[in-house]
XYZ file of C-alpha atoms in Angstrom:
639
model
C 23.438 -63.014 -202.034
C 23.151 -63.571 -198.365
C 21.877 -67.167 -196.949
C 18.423 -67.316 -194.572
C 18.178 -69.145 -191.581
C 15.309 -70.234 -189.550
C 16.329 -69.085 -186.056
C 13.277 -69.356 -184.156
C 10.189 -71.302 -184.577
C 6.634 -71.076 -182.519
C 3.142 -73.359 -182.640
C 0.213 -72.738 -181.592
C -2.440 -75.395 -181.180
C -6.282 -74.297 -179.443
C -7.414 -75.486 -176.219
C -6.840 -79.393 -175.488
C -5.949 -82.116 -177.084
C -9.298 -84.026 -178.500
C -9.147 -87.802 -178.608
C -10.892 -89.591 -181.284
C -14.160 -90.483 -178.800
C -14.426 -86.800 -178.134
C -14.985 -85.422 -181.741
C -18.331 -85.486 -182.490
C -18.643 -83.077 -179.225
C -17.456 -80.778 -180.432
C -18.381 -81.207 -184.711
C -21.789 -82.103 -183.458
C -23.604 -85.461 -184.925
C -25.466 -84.570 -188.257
C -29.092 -85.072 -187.895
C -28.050 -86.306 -184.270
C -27.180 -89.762 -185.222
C -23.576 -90.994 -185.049
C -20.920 -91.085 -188.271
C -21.014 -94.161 -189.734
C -17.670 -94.054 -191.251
C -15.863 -92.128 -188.338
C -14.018 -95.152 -186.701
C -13.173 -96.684 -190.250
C -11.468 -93.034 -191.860
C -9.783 -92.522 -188.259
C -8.717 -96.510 -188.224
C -6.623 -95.589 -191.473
C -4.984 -92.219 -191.229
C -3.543 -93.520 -187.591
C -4.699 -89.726 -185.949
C -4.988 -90.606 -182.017
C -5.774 -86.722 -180.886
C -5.972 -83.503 -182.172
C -6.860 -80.001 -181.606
C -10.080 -77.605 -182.386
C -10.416 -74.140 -182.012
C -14.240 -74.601 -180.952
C -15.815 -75.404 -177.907
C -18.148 -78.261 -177.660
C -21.094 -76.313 -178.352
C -19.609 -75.266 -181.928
C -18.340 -71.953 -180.925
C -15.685 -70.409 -182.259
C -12.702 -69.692 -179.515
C -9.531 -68.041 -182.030
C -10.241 -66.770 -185.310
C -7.667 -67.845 -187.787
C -5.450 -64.595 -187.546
C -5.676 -64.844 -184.056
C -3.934 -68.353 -184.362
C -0.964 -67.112 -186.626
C -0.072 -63.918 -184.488
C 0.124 -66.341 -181.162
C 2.508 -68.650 -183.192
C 4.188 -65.339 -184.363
C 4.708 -63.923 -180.996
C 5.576 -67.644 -179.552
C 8.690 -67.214 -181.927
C 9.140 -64.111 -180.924
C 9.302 -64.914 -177.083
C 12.520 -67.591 -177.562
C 15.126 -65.274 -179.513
C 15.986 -61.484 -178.646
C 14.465 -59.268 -181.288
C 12.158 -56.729 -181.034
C 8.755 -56.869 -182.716
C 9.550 -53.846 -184.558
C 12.531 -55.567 -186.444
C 10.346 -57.743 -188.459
C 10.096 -55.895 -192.049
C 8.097 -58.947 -193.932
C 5.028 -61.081 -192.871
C 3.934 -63.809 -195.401
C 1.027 -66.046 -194.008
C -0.580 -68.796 -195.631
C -3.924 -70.713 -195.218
C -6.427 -73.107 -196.941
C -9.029 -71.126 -195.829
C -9.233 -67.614 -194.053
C -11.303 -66.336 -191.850
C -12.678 -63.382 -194.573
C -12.681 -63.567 -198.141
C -11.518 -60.013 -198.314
C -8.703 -58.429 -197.179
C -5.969 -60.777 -197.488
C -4.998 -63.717 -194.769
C -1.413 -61.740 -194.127
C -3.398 -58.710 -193.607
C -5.777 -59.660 -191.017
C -2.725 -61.911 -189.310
C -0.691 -58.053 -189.613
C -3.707 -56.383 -187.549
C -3.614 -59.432 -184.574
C -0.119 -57.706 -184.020
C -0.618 -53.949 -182.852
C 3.539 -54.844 -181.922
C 5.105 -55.119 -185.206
C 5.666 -51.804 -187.592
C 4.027 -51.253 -190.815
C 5.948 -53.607 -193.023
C 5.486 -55.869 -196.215
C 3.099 -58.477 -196.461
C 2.109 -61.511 -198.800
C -1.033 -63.934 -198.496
C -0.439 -67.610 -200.056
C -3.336 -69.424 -200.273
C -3.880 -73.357 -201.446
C -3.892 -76.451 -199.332
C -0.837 -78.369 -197.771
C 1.783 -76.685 -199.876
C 0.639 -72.716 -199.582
C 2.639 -72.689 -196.053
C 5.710 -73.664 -198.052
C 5.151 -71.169 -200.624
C 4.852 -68.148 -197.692
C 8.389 -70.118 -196.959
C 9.790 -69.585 -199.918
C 8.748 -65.854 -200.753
C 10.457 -64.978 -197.319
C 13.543 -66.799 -197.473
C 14.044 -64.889 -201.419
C 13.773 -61.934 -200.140
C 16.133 -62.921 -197.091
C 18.610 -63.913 -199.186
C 18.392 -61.352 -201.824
C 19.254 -58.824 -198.900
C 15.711 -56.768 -199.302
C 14.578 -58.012 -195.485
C 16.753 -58.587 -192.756
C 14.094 -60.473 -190.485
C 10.700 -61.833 -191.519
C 8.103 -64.545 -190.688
C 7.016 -67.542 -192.570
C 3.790 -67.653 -190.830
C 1.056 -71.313 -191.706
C -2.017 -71.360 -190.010
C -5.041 -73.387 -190.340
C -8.726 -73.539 -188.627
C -10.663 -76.445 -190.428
C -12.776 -77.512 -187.763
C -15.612 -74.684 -188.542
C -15.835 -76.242 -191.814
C -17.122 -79.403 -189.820
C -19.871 -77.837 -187.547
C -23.175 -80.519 -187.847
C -25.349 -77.351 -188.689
C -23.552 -76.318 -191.745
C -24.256 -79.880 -193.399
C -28.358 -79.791 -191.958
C -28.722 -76.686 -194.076
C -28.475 -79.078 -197.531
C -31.438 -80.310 -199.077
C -29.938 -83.796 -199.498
C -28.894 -84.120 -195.685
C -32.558 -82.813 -195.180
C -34.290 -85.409 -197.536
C -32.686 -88.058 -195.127
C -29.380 -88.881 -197.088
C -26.270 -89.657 -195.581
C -23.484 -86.894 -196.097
C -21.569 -87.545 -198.912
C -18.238 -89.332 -198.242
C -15.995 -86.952 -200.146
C -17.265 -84.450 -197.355
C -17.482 -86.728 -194.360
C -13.663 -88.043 -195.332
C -12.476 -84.709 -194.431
C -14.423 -84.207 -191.353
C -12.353 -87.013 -189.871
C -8.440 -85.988 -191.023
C -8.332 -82.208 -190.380
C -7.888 -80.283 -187.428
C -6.369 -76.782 -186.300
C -3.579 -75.126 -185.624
C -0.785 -72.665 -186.290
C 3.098 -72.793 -187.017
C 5.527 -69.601 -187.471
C 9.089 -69.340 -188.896
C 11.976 -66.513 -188.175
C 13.907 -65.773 -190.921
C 17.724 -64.080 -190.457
C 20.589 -63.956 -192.690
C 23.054 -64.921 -190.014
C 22.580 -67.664 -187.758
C 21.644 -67.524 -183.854
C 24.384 -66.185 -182.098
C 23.600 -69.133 -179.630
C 22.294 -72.347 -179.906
C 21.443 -73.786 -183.717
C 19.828 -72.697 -186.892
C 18.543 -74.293 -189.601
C 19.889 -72.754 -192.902
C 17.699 -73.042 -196.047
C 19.976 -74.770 -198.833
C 16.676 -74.574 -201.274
C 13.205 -74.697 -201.808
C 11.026 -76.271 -204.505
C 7.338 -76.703 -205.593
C 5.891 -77.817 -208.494
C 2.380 -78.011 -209.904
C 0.359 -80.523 -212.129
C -2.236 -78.561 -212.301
C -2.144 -78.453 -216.128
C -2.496 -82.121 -216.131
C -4.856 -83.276 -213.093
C -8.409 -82.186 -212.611
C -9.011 -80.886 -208.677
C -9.296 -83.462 -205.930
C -10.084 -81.491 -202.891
C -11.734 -78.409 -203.311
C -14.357 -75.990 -202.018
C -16.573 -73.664 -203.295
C -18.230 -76.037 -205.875
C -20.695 -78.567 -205.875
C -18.713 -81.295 -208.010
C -15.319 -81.917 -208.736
C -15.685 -80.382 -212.384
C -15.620 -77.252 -210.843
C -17.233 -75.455 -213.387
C -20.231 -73.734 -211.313
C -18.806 -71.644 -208.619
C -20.373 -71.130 -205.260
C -20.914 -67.284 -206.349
C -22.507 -68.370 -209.592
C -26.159 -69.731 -207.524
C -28.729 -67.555 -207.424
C -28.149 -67.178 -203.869
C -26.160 -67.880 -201.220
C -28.548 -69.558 -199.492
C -29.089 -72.251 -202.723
C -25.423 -72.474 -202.816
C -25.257 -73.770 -199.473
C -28.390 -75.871 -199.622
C -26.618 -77.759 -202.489
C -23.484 -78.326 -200.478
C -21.234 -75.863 -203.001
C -19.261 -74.424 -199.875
C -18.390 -77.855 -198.493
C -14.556 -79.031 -198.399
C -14.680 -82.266 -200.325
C -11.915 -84.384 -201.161
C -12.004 -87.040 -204.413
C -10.912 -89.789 -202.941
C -10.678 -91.254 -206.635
C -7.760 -89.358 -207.060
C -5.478 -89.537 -204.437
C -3.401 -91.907 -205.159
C -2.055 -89.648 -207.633
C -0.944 -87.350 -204.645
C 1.742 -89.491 -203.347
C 2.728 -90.987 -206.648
C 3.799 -87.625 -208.519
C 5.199 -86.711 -205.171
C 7.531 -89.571 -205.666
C 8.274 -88.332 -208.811
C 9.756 -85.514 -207.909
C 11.595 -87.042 -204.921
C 13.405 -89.569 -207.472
C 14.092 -86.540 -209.872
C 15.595 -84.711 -207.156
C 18.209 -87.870 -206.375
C 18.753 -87.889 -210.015
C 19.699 -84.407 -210.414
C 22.374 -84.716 -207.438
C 19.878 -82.471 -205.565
C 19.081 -85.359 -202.985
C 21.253 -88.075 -201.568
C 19.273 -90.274 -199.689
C 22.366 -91.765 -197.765
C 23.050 -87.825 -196.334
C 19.932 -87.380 -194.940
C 19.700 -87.501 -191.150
C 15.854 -86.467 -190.849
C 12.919 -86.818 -193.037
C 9.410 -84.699 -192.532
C 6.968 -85.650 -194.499
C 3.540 -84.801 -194.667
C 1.340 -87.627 -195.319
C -2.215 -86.741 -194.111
C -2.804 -90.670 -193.427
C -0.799 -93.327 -191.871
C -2.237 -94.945 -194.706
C 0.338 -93.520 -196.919
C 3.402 -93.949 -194.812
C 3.451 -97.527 -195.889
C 3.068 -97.184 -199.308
C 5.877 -94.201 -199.576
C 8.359 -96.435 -197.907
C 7.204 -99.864 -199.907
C 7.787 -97.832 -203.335
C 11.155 -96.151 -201.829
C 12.559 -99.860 -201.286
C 11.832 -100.590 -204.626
C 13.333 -97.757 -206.212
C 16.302 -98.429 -204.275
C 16.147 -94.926 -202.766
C 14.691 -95.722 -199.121
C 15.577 -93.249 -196.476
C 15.916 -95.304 -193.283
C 12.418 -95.290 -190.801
C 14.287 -94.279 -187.868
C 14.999 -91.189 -189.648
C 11.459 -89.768 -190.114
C 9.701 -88.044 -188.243
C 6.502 -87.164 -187.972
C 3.617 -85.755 -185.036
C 0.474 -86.767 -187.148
C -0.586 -89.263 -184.418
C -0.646 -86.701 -181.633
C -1.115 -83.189 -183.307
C -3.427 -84.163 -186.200
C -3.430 -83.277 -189.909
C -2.948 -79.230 -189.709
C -3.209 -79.204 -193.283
C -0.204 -76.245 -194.607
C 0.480 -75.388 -190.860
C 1.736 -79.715 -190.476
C 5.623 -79.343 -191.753
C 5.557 -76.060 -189.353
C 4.335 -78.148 -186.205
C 6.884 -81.015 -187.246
C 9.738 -78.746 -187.329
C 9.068 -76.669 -184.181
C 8.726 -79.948 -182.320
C 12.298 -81.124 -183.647
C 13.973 -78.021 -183.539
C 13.168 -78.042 -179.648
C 13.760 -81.823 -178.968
C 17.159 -81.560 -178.936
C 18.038 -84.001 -181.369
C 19.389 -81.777 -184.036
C 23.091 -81.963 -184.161
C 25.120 -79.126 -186.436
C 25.956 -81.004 -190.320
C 22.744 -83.036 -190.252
C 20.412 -82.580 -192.777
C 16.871 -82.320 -193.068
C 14.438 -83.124 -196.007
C 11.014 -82.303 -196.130
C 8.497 -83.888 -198.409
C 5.187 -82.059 -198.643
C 2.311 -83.441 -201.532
C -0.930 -81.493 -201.506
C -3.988 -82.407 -202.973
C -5.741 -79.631 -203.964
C -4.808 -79.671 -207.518
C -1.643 -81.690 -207.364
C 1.273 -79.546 -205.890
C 4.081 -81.113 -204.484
C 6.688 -79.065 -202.177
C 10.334 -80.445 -201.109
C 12.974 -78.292 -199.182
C 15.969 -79.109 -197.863
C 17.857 -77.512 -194.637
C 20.875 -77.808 -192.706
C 21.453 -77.436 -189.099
C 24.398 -75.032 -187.915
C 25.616 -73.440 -185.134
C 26.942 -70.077 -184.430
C 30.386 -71.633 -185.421
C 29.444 -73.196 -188.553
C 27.219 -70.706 -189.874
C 28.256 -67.870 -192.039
C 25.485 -64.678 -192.182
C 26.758 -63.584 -195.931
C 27.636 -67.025 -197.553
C 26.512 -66.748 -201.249
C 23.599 -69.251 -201.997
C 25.033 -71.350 -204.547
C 22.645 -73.988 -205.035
C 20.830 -73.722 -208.103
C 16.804 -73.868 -208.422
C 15.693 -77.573 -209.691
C 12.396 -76.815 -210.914
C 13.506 -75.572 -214.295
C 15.002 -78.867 -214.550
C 12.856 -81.169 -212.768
C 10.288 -81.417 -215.030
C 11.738 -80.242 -218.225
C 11.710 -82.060 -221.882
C 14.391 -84.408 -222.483
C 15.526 -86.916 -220.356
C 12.623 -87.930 -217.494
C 10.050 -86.062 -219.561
C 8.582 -89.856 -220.318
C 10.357 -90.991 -217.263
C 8.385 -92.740 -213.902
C 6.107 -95.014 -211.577
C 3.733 -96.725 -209.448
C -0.056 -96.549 -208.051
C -0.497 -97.012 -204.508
C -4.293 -98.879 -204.699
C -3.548 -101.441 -207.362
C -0.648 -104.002 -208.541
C 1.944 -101.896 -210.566
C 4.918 -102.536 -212.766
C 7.073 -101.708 -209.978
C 5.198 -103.141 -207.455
C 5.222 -106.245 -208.728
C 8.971 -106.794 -209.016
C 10.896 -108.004 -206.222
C 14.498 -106.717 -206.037
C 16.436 -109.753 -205.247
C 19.706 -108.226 -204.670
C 21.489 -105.282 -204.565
C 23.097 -104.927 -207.189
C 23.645 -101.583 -208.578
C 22.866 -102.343 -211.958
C 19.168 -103.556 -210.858
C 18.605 -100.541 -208.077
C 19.718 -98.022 -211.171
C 17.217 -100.135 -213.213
C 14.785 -99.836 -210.623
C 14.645 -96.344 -209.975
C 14.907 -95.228 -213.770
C 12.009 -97.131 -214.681
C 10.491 -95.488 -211.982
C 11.086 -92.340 -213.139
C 10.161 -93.461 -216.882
C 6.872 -95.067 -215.861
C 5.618 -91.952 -213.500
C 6.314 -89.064 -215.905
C 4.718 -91.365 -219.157
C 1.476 -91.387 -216.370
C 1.809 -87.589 -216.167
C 1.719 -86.497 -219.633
C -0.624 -89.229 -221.003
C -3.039 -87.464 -218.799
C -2.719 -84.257 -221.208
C -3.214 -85.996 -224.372
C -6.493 -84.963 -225.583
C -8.292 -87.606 -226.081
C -7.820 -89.009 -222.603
C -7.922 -85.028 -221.044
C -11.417 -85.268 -223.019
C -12.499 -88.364 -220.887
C -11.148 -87.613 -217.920
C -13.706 -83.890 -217.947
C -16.577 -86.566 -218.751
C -16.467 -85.513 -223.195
C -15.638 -88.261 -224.528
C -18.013 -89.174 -226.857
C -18.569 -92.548 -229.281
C -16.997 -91.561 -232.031
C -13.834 -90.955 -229.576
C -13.899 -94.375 -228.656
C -14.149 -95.609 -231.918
C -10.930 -92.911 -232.799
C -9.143 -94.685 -229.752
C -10.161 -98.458 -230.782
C -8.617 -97.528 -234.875
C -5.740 -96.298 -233.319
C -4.917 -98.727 -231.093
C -5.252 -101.931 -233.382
C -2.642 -101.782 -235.660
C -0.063 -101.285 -232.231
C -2.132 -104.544 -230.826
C -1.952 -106.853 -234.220
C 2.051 -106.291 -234.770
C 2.941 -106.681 -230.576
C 3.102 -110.212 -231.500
C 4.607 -110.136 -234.343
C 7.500 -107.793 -232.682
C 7.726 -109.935 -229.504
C 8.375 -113.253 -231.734
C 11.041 -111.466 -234.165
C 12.824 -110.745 -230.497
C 12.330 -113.748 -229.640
C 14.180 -115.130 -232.128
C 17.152 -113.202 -232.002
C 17.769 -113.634 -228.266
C 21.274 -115.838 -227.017
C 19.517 -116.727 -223.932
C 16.770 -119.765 -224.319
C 15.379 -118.760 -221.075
C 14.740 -115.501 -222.274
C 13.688 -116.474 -225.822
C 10.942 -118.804 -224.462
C 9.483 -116.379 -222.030
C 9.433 -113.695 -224.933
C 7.730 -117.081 -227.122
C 5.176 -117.311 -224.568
C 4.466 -113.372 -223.957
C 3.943 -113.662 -228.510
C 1.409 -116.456 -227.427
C -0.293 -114.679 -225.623
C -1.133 -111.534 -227.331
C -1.300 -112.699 -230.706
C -5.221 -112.837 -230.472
C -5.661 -110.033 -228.648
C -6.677 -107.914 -231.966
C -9.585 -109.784 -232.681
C -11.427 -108.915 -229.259
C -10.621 -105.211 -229.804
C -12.435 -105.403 -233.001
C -15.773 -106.827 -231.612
C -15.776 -104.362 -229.363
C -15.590 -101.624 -232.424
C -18.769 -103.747 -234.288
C -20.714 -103.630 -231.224
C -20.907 -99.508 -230.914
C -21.567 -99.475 -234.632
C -18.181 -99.426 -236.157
C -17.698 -101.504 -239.678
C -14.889 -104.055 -239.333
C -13.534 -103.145 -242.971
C -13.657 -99.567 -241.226
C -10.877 -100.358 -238.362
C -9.059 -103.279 -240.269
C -7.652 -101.202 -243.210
C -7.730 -97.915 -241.108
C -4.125 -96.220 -241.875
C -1.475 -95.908 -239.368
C -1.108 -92.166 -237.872
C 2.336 -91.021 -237.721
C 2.759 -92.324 -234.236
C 1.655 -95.795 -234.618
C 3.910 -95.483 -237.583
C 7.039 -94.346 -235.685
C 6.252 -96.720 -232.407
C 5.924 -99.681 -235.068
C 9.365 -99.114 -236.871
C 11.283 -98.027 -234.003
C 10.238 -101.169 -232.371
C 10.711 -103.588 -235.093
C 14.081 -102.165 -235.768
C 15.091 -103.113 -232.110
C 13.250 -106.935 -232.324
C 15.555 -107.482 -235.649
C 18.985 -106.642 -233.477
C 20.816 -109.350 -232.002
C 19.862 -110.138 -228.124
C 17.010 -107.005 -228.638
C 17.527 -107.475 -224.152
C 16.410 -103.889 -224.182
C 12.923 -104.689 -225.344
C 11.938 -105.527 -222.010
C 11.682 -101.614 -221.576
C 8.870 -101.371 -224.385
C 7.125 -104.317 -222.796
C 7.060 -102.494 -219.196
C 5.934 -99.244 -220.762
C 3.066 -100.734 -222.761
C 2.295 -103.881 -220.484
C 2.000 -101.015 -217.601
C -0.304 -98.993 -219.340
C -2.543 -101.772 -219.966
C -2.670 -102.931 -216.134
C -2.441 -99.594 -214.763
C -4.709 -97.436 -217.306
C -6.801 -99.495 -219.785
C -9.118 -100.532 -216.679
C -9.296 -97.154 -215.471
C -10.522 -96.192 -218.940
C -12.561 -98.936 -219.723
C -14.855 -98.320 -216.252
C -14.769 -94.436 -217.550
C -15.552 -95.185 -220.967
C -18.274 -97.357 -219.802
C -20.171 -94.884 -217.755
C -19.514 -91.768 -219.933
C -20.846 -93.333 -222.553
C -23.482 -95.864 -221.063
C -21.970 -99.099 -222.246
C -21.975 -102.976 -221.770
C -19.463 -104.676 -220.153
C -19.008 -106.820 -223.396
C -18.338 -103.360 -225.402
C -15.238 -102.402 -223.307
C -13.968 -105.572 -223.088
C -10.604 -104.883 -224.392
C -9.190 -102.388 -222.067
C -10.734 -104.400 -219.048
C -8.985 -107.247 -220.357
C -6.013 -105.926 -220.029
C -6.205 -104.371 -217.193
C -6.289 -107.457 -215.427
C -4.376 -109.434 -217.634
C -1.425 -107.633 -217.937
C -0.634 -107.850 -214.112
C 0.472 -111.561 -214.857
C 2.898 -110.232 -217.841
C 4.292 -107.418 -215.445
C 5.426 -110.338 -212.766
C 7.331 -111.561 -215.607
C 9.552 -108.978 -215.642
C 10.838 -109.600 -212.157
C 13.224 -112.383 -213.526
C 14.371 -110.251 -216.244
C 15.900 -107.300 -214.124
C 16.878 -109.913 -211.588
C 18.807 -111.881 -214.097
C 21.887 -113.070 -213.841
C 23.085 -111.524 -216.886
C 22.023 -108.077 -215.954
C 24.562 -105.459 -216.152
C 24.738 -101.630 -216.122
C 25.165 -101.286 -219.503
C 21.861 -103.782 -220.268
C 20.453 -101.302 -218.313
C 20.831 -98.382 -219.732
C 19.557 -100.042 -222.728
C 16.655 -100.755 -221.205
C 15.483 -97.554 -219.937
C 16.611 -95.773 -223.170
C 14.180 -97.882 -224.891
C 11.346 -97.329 -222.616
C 12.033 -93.866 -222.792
C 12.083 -93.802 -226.284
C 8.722 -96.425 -226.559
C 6.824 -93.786 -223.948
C 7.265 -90.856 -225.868
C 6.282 -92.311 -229.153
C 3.388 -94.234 -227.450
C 2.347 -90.769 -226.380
C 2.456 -89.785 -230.183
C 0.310 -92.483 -231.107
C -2.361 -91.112 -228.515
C -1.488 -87.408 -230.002
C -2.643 -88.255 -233.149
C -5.894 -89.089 -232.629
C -8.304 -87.016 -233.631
C-alpha cells in the first residue's frame, strides 16, 4: 500500500468578516424586534466574527458548490498540478444546496477544469468532512487514485434568514422562536475548506502524511440532538410526510434545531474515545506537538481540558489550536479552516505531530485523525501504511466495553476527585475509571427499559418493573458495605465504609413508598424474586466484602454511587413528566441524585491514599468493570 499526504490545502470564506453587532443585518430581526438571547449564546461559545455568504438584504452571494470549487481551485493555485490530474472528488456538507443530485456532483460541475473523474457525497454534520477525508486518503493509499480532493464546505447562514422563521404559525401567533432554533442561529456560519491528496510528499516545502483516520458512531445508543427536517427531536414525522410543503414549513419541520438537553453527551463520548485511543497505544499525549479540535463553543474548551487533567491525559494549552474566535463555527468545513491556517503559518516543523479531535452532534459521531508533518527528505511516496484501524477495537466487548466518565453540566464521579499527586498509580486509576464510568453511560442507554424512557414509552407498570428490580440491590448495599467494612486493615478506611453502611441502610424503605403511591402492593415488591442480574451483582459483590482488605470495593461504590448522582435524577425528572407524577412518587431516584454527590467526594481520599499502589489499582477498576457489566444485567432483565 502506498501512504497519502495532504500537500496542498485552500479556504474559502464569503465576503467580510461579520462582527457580532453586525449579524442581525444580515439574518434579519424576526418579527423586527431584536434576539433576546443573541448576546448571552454569543457570550458563551467565545465567536468574535465570522463570515456569511449573504448580503445584508438576505441574498444569496455563492451557492454552496460554488464555495467548495473556490477552495478547490485555491489548493490548486499553491502546488504545480494540473486540474486534469485530479481522478477523485469527495465533498461533504450538512446541508446542500439541492436535495438531488449529489453535493460532489454539483461541486464537480463548478469546475468545467477538472476531467470526468470519480466522485463521493458525505453528508452529516461536523464529522461528514472527515468522512470525505477518509474515503480519499483509502483510495490514495490503496493505489486506485494518484491525486484527489477532500473537499468540506458549508453555507448555514440561509438557514437563518428572519423570513424563513415568519412563515411559522407559532412565530406568527406572537411566540418567541424556539431556543433549540435560535441557539443555532448564533454558532454557525459559512465557509469552505479543500484537501490535496498525493502518495508522495511535496517535492518542496512540507506535507502532512495521514498515519490514520477514525470515526465512530453512537447512533445505536443516542436519540438525535441536532437535526432538520422534523418538527421534534423524535424524529418520527418527516418534513415530506405533511400534507404540504407549505404546512411543513409553517410548523417549523425544516428548521435546524439543536437539543441542547443533550449535548453534553457530545464532548463526553468524544472523550471516550480520546482515552481509548491512549489506551490502545494509538495516542500518546506526551508526542503530540498540535491539537485541533473542534469544539463549536468556547464553552467546551474548558470543560475538555478540566476532564483531561483529571484523567491524567492533558495535552498542554499551548499546543492547541484553534480559529473559532475569528473564523466562526463552519460546522464539517472547521478542522479544514484550522489546518489550512497552520499549514501556512509556518509553525509546522518536519516529526511533529498533529491530532485532531472532531465530536459532532447530529446523532453522536465522533472523528479523530492523526498526521505527521514531513518534508521532501523525510517522506517516502510508497511507504506501506502499517498502522492498523482502531475502530474494530475501540469500542469492542471485553475490556472498556463497561469502561468510562464524566458530564460536563453537573458534579461527576470524576469531577469531584482532586488528584493530589502524581503518582502513576492514581493517574492510571484516574483515567481507567474514566474509561469504566463513560462506556457503563453508553450502553446503559441501550438497555430497554431506559431506551423505552428515553423515546417518551415508558409506562407505569415500567416504573413499577424498575422500582422491584432495584430494591433488593438497595436493601443488601448496606449490608455489603458493613461486611467490607469489617474486613478492612485500615481504621480510616473501615470507618468511612461504617459511615457510607449508615447511610444507606434506610434507603429501601423510601423506594418502597414510592412503589405504594403509583398503586404497587408492598407484599408485591418486598418478596419480589431476584432476576438473574440482581442475583449475580449480589453474590459477586458479597464474595468481594467477605475477602480480607475488600480495597477494591471502592470500584463498585463509584460505579453505583455514579449512577445514582449522574442518572437517577435524570430519570426521576423523565419519569416524572412521562408519566405525570408527584414529586413525592419519584422520590427515590431524586434522592439520590443529589445525595450521592456527597458519597462520590468521598472517594477522593481513597485514590489519594497513601496506601494506594498499582496493583490496588488494578483491583479497583477490575471490580468496577466487573460491577458495571453485571449492573447492566440487572437493568437487562427487566421486563
Amino acid at each position: 500500500m502506498y501512504s497519502a499526504y495532504i500537500n496542498s490545502i485552500g479556504k474559502f470564506l464569503p465576503g467580510n468578516p461579520v462582527s457580532n453587532d453586525q449579524m442581525e443585518d444580515y439574518l434579519g430581526k424576526v418579527g423586527g424586534r431584536p434576539s433576546k438571547v443573541k448576546n448571552r449564546i454569543l457570550k458563551s461559545n467565545g465567536i468574535q466574527q465570522r463570515y456569511y455568504a449573504l448580503d445584508s438584504q438576505q441574498n444569496t452571494t455563492y451557492l454552496n458548490s460554488q464555495m467548495a470549487a473556490s477552495a478547490v481551485r485555491d489548493a490548486l493555485s499553491q502546488i504545480d498540478l494540473e486540474p486534469t490530474a485530479i481522478d477523485l472528488l469527495a465533498c461533504g456538507t450538512s446541508w446542500p444546496d439541492l436535495l438531488v443530485p449529489g453535493f460532489a456532483s454539483m461541486v464537480h460541475g463548478e469546475l468545467p477544469e477538472f476531467s470526468p473523474l470519480e466522485t463521493l457525497s458525505s453528508q452529516g454534520v461536523c464529522c461528514a468532512g472527515v468522512a470525505a477525508l477518509k474515503y480519499a486518503t483509502s483510495q490514495v493509499q490503496l493505489g486506485t487514485k494518484r491525486a484527489a480532493f477532500a473537499v468540506a464546505s458549508e453555507l448555514a447562514s440561509r438557514l437563518f434568514k428572519h423570513t424563513n422563521f415568519e412563515a411559522e404559525e407559532a412565530v406568527k401567533s406572537g411566540q418567541p422562536l424556539s431556543f433549540d432554533t435560535e441557539f443555532l442561529r448564533w454558532m454557525l456560519s459559512d465557509g469552505a475548506g479543500a484537501v490535496l491528496l498525493q502518495n508522495h510528499p511535496n517535492a518542496t516545502g512540507i506535507s502532512l502524511k495521514i498515519e490514520w483516520i477514525e470515526l465512530i458512531s453512537h447512533a445505536n445508543a443516542y436519540p438525535v440532538c441536532m437535526y432538520a427536517g422534523a418538527e421534534d427531536a423524535t424524529a418520527q414525522k418527516s418534513w415530506m410526510d405533511y400534507s404540504s410543503y407549505v404546512s411543513a414549513a409553517t410548523a417549523g419541520a425544516i428548521n435546524l434545531r439543536q437539543n441542547i438537553r443533550l449535548l453534553d453527551n457530545v464532548i463526553k463520548l468524544g472523550v471516550e474515545g480520546w482515552l481509548k485511543l491512549i489506551e490502545l497505544g494509538r495516542v500518546c499525549p506526551e508526542d503530540i506537538d498540535w491539537l485541533l479540535c473542534h469544539y463549536s463553543s468556547h464553552f467546551f474548551r474548558g470543560q475538555i481540558v478540566e476532564l483531561l487533567e483529571k484523567a491524567g491525559c492533558m495535552i498542554p494549552e499551548e499546543k492547541w489550536f484553534t480559529n473559532l474566535y475569528t473564523r466562526g463555527n463552519t460546522g464539517c468545513a472547521s478542522i479544514y479552516l484550522m489546518l489550512e491556517e497552520l499549514f501556512h503559518s509556518g509553525k509546522l516543523q518536519p516529526g511533529q505531530k498533529i491530532f485532531c479531535f472532531v465530536p459532532e452532534s447530529g446523532r453522536f459521531t465522533t472523528a479523530y485523525m492523526m498526521l505527521s508533518v514531513v518534508d521532501s527528505s523525510s517522506g517516502v511516496g510508497v511507504a506501506p501504511v502499517t498502522s492498523q484501524p482502531a475502530s474494530t477495537a475501540l469500542f469492542a466487548a471485553g475490556k472498556g466495553e463497561s469502561d468510562m466518565s464524566m458530564n460536563f453540566y453537573e458534579t461527576t464521579p470524576l469531577e469531584s476527585i482532586k488528584l493530589g499527586n502524581e503518582e502513576s498509580s492514581q493517574a492510571y486509576l484516574l483515567r481507567e475509571l474514566a474509561q469504566v464510568w463513560l462506556g457503563f453511560e453508553r450502553q446503559i442507554r441501550s438497555v430497554p427499559v431506559v431506551r423505552k424512557l428515553h423515546r417518551g414509552e415508558f409506562t407505569l407498570e415500567d416504573y413499577k418493573a424498575l422500582l422491584r428490580n432495584l430494591r433488593p440491590q438497595v436493601v443488601e448495599g448496606a449490608r455489603w458495605i458493613a461486611r467490607a467494612a469489617s474486613n478492612m486493615i485500615d481504621f480510616r478506611l473501615r470507618s468511612t465504609f461504617i459511615g457510607h453502611a449508615q447511610d444507606e441502610h434506610r434507603d429501601y424503605q423510601m423506594l418502597e413508598r414510592n412503589y405504594t403511591s403509583v398503586g404497587g402492593a408492598l407484599d408485591e415488591i418486598v418478596n419480589a424474586e431476584k432476576n438473574i442480574g440482581s442475583e449475580a451483582l449480589s453474590a459477586f459483590i458479597f464474595h468481594q466484602a467477605s475477602r480480607e482488605n475488600p480495597v477494591d470495593l471502592i470500584g463498585s461504590m463509584f460505579i453505583i454511587e455514579g449512577l445514582g448522582n449522574q442518572l437517577a435524577g435524570q430519570w426521576a425528572v423523565q419519569i416524572k413528566q412521562t408519566l405525570g407524577l408527584r414529586d413525592e412518587q419519584v422520590s427515590f431516584l431524586a434522592y439520590h441524585g443529589t445525595n450521592d454527590e456527597l458519597h462520590i467526594g468521598k472517594l477522593e481520599a481513597l485514590i489519594n491514599a497513601e496506601w494506594m499502589t498499582e496493583e490496588i489499582a488494578r483491583r479497583i477498576v477490575k471490580t468496577a468493570q466487573v460491577t458495571a457489566r453485571l449492573y447492566l444485567l440487572q437493568l437487562e432483565e427487566i421486563h
